[in-house]
PDB file of C-alpha atoms in Angstrom:
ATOM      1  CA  UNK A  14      75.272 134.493  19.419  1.00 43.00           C
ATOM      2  CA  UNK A  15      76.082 130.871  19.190  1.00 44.00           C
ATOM      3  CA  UNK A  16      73.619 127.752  19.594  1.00 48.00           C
ATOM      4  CA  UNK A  17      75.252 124.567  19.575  1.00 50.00           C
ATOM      5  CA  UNK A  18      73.530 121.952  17.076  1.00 55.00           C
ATOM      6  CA  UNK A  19      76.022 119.287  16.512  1.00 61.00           C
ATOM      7  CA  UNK A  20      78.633 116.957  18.532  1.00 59.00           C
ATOM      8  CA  UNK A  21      81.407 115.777  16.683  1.00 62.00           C
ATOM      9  CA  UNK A  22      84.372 113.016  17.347  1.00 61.00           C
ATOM     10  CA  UNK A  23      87.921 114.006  16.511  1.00 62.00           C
ATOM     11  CA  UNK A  24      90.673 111.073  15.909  1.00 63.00           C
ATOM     12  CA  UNK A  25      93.825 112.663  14.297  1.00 66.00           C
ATOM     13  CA  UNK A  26      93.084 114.482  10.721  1.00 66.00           C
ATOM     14  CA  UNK A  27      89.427 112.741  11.021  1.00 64.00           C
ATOM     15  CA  UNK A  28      86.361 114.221  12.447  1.00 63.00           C
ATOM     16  CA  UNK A  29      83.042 112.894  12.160  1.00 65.00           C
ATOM     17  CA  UNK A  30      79.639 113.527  13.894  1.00 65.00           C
ATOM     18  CA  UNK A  31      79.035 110.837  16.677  1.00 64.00           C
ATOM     19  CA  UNK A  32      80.501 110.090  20.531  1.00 66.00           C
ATOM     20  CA  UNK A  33      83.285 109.454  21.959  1.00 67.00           C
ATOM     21  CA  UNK A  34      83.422 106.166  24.646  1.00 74.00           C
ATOM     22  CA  UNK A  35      86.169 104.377  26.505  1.00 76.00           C
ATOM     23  CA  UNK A  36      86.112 100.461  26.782  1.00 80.00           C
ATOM     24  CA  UNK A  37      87.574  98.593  29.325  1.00 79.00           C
ATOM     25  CA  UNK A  38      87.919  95.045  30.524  1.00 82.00           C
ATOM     26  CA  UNK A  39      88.911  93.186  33.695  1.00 84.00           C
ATOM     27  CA  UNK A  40      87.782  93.489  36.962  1.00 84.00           C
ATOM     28  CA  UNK A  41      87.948  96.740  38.883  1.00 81.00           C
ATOM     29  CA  UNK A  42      85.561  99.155  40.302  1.00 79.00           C
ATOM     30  CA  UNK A  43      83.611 102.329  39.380  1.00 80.00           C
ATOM     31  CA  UNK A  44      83.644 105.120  41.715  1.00 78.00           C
ATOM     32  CA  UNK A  45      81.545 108.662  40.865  1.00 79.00           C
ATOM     33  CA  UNK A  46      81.516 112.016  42.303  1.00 79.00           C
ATOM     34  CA  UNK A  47      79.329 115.120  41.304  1.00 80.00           C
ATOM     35  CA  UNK A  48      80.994 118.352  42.418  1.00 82.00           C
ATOM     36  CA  UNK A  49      79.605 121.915  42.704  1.00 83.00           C
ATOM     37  CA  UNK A  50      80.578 124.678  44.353  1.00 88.00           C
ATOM     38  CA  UNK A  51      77.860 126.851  43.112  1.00 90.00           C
ATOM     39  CA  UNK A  52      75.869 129.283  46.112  1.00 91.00           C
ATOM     40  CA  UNK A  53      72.078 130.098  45.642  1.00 92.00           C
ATOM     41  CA  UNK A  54      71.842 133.660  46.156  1.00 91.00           C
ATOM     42  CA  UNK A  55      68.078 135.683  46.572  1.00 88.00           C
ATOM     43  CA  UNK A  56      64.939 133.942  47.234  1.00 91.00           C
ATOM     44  CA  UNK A  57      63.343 130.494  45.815  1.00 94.00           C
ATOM     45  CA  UNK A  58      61.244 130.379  43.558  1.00 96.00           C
ATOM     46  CA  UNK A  59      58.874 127.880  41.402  1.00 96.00           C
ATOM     47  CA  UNK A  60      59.222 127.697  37.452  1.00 97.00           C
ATOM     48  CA  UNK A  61      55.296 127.518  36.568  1.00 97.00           C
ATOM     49  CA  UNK A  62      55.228 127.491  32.644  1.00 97.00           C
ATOM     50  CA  UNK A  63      57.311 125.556  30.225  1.00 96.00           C
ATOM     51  CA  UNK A  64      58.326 124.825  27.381  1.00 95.00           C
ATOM     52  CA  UNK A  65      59.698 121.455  27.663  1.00 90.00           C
ATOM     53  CA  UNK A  66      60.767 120.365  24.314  1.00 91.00           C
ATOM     54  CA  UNK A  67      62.918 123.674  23.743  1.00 92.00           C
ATOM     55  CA  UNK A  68      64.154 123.914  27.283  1.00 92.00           C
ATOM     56  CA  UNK A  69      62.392 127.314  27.615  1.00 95.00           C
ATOM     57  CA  UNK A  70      61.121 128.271  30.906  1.00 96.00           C
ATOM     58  CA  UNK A  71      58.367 131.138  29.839  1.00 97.00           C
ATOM     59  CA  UNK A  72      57.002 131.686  33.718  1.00 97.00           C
ATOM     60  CA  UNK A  73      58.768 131.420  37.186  1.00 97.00           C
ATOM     61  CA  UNK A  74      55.750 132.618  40.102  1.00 97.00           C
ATOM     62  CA  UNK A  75      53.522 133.798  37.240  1.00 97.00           C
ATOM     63  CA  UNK A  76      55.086 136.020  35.963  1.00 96.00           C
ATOM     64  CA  UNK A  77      57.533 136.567  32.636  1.00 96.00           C
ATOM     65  CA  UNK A  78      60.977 134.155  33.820  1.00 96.00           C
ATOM     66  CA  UNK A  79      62.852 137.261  33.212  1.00 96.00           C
ATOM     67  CA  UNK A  80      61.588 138.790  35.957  1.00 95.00           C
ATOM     68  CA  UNK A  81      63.815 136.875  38.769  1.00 94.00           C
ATOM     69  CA  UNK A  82      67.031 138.654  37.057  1.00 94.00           C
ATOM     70  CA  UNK A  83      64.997 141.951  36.406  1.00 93.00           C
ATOM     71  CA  UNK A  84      64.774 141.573  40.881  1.00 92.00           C
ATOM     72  CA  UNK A  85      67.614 140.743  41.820  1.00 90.00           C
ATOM     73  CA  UNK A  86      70.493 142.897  39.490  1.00 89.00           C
ATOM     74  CA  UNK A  87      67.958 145.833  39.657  1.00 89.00           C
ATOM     75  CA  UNK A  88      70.007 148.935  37.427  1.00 90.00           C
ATOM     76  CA  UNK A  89      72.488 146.508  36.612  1.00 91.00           C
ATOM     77  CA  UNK A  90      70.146 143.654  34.386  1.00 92.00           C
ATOM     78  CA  UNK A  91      70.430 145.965  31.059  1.00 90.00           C
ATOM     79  CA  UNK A  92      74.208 145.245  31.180  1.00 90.00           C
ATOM     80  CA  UNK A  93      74.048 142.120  32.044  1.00 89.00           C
ATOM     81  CA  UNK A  94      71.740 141.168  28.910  1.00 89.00           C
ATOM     82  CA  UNK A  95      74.032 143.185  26.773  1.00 88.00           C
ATOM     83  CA  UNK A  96      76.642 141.477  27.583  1.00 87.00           C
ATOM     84  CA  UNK A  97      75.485 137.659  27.646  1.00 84.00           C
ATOM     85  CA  UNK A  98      76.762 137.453  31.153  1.00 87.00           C
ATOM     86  CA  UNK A  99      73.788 134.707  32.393  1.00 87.00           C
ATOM     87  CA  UNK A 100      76.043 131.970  32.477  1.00 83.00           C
ATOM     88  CA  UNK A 101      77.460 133.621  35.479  1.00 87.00           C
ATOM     89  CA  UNK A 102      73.999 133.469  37.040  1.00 91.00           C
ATOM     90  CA  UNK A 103      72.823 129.566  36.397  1.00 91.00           C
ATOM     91  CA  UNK A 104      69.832 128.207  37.785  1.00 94.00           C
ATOM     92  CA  UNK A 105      69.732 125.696  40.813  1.00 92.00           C
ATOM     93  CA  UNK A 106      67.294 123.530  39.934  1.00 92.00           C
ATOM     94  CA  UNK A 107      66.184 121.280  42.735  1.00 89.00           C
ATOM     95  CA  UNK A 108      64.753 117.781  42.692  1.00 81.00           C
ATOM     96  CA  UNK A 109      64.605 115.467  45.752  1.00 76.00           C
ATOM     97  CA  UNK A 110      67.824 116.044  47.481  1.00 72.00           C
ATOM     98  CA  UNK A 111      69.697 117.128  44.800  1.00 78.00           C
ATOM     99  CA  UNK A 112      70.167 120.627  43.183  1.00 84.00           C
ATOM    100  CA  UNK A 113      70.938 120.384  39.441  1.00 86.00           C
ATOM    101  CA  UNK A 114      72.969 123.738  37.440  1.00 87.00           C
ATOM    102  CA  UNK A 115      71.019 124.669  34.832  1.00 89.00           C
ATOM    103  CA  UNK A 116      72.787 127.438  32.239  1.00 88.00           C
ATOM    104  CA  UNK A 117      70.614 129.802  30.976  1.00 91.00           C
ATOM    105  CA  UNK A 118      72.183 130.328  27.304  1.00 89.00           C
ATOM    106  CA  UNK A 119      69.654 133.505  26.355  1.00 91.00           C
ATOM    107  CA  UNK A 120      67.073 135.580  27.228  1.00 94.00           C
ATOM    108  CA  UNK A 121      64.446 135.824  24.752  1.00 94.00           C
ATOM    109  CA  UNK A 122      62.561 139.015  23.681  1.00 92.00           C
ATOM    110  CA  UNK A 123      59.633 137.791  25.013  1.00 94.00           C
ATOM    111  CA  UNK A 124      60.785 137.653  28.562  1.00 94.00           C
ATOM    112  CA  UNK A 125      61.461 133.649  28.287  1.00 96.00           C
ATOM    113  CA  UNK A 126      64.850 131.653  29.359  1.00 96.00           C
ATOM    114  CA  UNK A 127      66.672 129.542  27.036  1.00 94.00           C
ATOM    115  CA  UNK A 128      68.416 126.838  29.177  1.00 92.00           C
ATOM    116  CA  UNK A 129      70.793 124.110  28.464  1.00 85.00           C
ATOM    117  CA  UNK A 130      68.653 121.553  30.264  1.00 81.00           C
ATOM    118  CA  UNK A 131      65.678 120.196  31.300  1.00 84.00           C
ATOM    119  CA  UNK A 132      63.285 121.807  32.965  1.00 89.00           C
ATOM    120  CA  UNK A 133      59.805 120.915  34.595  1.00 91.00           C
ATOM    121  CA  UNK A 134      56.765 122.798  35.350  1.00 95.00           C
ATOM    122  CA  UNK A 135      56.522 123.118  38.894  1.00 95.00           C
ATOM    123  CA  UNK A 136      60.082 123.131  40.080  1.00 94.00           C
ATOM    124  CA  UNK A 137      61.824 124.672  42.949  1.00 95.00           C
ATOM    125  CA  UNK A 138      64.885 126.682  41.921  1.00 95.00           C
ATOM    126  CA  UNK A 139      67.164 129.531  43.168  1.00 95.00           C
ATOM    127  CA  UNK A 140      69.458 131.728  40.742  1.00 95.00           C
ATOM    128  CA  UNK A 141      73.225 130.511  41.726  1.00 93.00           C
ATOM    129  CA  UNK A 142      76.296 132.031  41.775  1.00 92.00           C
ATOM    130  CA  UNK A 143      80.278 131.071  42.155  1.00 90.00           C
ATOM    131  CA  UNK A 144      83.363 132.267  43.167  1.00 90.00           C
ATOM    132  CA  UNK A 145      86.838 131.230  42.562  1.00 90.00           C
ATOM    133  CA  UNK A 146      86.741 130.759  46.255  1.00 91.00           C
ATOM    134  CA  UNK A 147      83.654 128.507  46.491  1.00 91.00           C
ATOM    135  CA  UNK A 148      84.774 126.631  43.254  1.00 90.00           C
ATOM    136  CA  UNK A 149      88.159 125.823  44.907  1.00 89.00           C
ATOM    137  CA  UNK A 150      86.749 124.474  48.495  1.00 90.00           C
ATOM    138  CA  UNK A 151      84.212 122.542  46.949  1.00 88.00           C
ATOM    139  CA  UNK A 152      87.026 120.335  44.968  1.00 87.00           C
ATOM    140  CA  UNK A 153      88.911 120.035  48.293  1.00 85.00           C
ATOM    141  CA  UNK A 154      86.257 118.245  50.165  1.00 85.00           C
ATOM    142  CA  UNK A 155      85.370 116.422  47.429  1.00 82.00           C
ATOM    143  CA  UNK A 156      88.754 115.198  46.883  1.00 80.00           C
ATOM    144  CA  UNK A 157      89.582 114.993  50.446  1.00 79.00           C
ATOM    145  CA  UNK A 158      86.371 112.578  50.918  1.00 78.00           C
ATOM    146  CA  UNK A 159      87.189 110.416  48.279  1.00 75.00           C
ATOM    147  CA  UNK A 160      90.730 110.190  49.187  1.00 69.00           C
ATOM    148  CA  UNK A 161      89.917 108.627  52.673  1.00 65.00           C
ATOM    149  CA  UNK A 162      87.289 105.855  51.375  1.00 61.00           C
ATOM    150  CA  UNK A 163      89.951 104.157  48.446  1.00 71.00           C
ATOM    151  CA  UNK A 164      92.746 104.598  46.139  1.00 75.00           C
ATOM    152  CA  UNK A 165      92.165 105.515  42.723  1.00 80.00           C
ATOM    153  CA  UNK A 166      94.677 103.821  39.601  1.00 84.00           C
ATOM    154  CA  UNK A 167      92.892 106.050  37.072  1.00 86.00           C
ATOM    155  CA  UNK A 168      90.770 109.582  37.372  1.00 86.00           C
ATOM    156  CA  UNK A 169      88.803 111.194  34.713  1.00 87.00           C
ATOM    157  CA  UNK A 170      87.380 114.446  35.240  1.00 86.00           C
ATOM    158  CA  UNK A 171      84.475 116.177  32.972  1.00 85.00           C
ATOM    159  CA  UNK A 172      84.909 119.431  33.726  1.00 85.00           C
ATOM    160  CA  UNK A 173      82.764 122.463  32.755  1.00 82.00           C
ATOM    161  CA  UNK A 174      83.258 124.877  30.557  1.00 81.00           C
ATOM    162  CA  UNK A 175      81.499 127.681  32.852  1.00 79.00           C
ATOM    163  CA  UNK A 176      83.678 126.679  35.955  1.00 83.00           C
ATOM    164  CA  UNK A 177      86.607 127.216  33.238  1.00 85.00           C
ATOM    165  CA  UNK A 178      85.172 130.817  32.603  1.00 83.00           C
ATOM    166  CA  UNK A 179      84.689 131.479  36.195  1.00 84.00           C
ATOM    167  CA  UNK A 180      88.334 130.144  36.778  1.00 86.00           C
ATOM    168  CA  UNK A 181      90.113 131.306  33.913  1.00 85.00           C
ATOM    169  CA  UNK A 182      93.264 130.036  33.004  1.00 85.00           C
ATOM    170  CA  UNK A 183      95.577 130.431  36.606  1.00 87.00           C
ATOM    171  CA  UNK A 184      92.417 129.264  38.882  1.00 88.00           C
ATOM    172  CA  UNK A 185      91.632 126.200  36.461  1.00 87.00           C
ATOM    173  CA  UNK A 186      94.854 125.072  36.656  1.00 88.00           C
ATOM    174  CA  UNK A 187      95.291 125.360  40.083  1.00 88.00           C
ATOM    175  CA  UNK A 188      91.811 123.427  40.651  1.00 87.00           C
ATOM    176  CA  UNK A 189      93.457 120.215  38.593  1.00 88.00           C
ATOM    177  CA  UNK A 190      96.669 120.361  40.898  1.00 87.00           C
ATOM    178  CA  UNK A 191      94.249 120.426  44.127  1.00 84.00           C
ATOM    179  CA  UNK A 192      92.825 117.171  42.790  1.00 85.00           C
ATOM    180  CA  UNK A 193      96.366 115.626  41.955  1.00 86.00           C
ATOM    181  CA  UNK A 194      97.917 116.789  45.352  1.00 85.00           C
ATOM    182  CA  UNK A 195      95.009 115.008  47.311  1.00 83.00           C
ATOM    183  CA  UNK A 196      94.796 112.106  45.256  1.00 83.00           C
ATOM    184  CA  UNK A 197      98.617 111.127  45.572  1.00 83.00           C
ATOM    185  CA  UNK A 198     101.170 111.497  42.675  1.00 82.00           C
ATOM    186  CA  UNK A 199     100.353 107.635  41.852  1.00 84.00           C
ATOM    187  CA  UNK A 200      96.617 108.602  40.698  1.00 86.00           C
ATOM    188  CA  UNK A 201      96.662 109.274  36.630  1.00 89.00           C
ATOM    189  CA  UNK A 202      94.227 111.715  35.672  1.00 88.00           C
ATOM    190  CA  UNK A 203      92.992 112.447  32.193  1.00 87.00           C
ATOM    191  CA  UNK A 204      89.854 114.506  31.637  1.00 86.00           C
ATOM    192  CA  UNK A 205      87.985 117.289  29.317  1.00 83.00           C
ATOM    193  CA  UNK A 206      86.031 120.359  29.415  1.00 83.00           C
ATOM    194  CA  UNK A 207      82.353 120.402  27.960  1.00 79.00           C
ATOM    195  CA  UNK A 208      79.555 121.925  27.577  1.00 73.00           C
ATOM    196  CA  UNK A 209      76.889 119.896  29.267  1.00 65.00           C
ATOM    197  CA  UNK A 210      77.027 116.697  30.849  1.00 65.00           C
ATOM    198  CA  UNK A 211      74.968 114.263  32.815  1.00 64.00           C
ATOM    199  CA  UNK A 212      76.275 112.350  35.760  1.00 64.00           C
ATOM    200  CA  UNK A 213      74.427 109.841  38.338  1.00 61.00           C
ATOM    201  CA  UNK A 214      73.041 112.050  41.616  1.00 55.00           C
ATOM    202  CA  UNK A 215      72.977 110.196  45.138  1.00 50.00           C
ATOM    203  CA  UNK A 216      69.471 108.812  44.105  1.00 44.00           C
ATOM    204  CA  UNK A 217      70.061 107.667  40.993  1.00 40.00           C
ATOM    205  CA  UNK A 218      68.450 109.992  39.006  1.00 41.00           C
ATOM    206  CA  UNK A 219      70.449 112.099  36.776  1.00 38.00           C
ATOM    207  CA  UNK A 220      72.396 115.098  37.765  1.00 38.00           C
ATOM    208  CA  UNK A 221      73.529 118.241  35.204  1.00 36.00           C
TER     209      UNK A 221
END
């Protein structure tokens, strides 16, 4: 089992711990674009004990967090623990009008979730799920849509490691030439995979 503790920067034979930026100058415009593609499956619920400095959620309705996966995967939830397969089940998270993915990294032996996120007592949330399918549509409209409103000299996608594991190789690849074949063959596009990210939602307010 892996925890990740430490980001590092890599420039040729060098790598250091720190960040990695771009600068630019001149005038020209800054256009953003969260896309999903995740579908809540089973029934809401509320997350109603915390703890918010380890990103643990300990109780969702009262009862061990657990529990929600325990419901809904039934004979099939001893596999699925074995196995470390909760990052195909994320959390939807939502706050205002927007619904954040939350991964859940472990389950604990005392019932908790380990997420790779914030979380806050009190919090409406469904468990998610994705498809090639879904992941695939949800990049078409959302390249379609920004296609009509401008043209775009440079696009840099942060991508997700989970989509990439609900992809694979074939699917991922595919999803980059959607984006490309909308966008017109005179859009560059650079862009990495990572494991968590935070981009502005449509109220301002961060969005994972």
């Amino acid at each position: 089992r892996v925890l990740f503790r430490s980001n590092f920067s890599i420039l040729g034979s060098t790598i250091d711990e720190g960040a990695g930026s771009i600068l630019a100058s001149g005038s020209f415009t800054i256009y953003h674009k969260t896309i999903s593609g995740f579908i809540p499956i089973g029934k809401q619920f509320t997350i109603t004990k915390v703890n918010a400095d380890k990103n643990i959620i300990l109780e969702i309705d009262h009862k061990p967090a657990v529990s929600i996966y325990k419901t809904y995967l039934e004979d099939k939830f001893e596999l699925f623990k074995k196995t470390s397969l909760t990052y195909l089940y994320p959390l939807g998270i939502y706050e205002n009008e927007n619904c954040k993915i939350v991964n859940v990294i472990d389950i604990l032996g005392d019932g908790s979730l380990f997420c790779k996120g914030e979380i806050n007592t009190g919090a409406r949330a469904n468990i998610m799920m994705a498809t090639t399918q879904s992941l695939l549509e949800a990049v078409r409209k959302a390249a379609s849509r920004i296609r009509i409103n401008r043209n775009y000299d440079l696009v840099i996608i942060v991508n997700s490691i989970l989509r990439r594991k609900i992809l694979r190789r074939k699917a991922a690849d595919q999803e980059i030439a959607e984006i490309k074949m909308v966008l017109g063959e005179k859009t560059k596009i650079i862009g990495l995979y990572c494991d968590y990210c935070v981009a502005p939602g449509q109220d301002g307010k961060d969005c994972f």
